Short mmCIF file of C-alpha atoms in Angstrom, two decimals:
data_model
loop_
_atom_site.label_atom_id
_atom_site.label_comp_id
_atom_site.label_asym_id
_atom_site.label_seq_id
_atom_site.Cartn_x
_atom_site.Cartn_y
_atom_site.Cartn_z
CA MET A 186 0.00 0.00 0.00
CA PRO A 187 1.52 3.36 -0.98
CA LEU A 188 2.22 5.97 1.66
CA GLU A 189 -0.07 8.96 1.87
CA ALA A 190 1.04 11.97 -0.19
CA GLY A 191 0.79 14.23 2.87
CA LEU A 192 3.19 12.00 4.77
CA LEU A 193 5.79 12.11 1.99
CA GLU A 194 5.61 15.91 1.99
CA ILE A 195 6.73 16.16 5.62
CA LEU A 196 9.31 13.34 5.71
CA ALA A 197 12.97 14.11 5.05
CA CYS A 198 16.18 12.12 4.90
CA PRO A 199 17.61 11.85 8.43
CA ALA A 200 21.18 12.04 7.06
CA CYS A 201 20.96 15.16 4.86
CA HIS A 202 17.39 16.50 5.29
CA ALA A 203 16.56 16.26 1.55
CA PRO A 204 13.07 15.21 0.42
CA LEU A 205 12.26 11.52 -0.02
CA ARG A 206 10.44 9.72 -2.84
CA GLU A 207 8.74 6.34 -2.71
CA GLU A 208 10.12 3.55 -4.91
CA THR A 209 9.50 -0.16 -5.27
CA SER A 210 12.57 -2.35 -5.74
CA GLU A 211 13.54 -5.99 -5.40
CA GLU A 212 13.98 -5.34 -1.65
CA GLY A 213 10.39 -4.05 -1.41
CA THR A 214 9.10 -0.52 -0.91
CA GLU A 215 11.70 2.08 0.00
CA LEU A 216 11.90 5.81 0.59
CA VAL A 217 14.83 7.11 -1.42
CA CYS A 218 16.65 10.35 -0.68
CA GLN A 219 16.48 12.77 -3.63
CA SER A 220 19.88 14.31 -2.91
CA GLN A 221 22.51 13.29 -5.48
CA SER A 222 25.23 13.33 -2.83
CA CYS A 223 23.31 11.08 -0.39
CA GLY A 224 20.79 8.83 -2.14
CA LEU A 225 20.18 6.52 0.85
CA ALA A 226 17.21 4.15 0.51
CA TYR A 227 15.18 3.58 3.69
CA PRO A 228 13.02 0.44 3.97
CA VAL A 229 9.27 0.50 4.57
CA ARG A 230 8.24 -2.44 6.76
CA ASP A 231 4.57 -3.22 7.42
CA ASP A 232 3.67 0.20 5.93
CA ILE A 233 5.97 1.98 8.43
CA PRO A 234 9.02 3.90 7.14
CA VAL A 235 12.21 2.92 8.99
CA LEU A 236 14.13 6.20 8.89
CA LEU A 237 17.29 5.02 10.59
CA VAL A 238 20.60 5.67 8.82
CA ASP A 239 21.91 2.31 10.10
CA GLU A 240 19.00 0.52 8.36
CA ALA A 241 19.37 2.40 5.05
CA ARG A 242 20.75 0.85 1.87
CA ARG A 243 23.60 2.71 0.16
CA PRO A 244 23.12 3.56 -3.53
CA ALA A 245 24.67 1.17 -6.03
#
């Protein structure tokens, strides 16, 4: 189930404070940082974003 648009508007990357966008990948749904210098991908588990830098996937 996609996250609500209003929620995405207020969430930001914990590492660099850039906006996030929702993406679906082989790992499942993720919130991906839109900053070119950061680009961390945070998992969404049971429809709850896990915005912990330690849990984020580094860009390929």
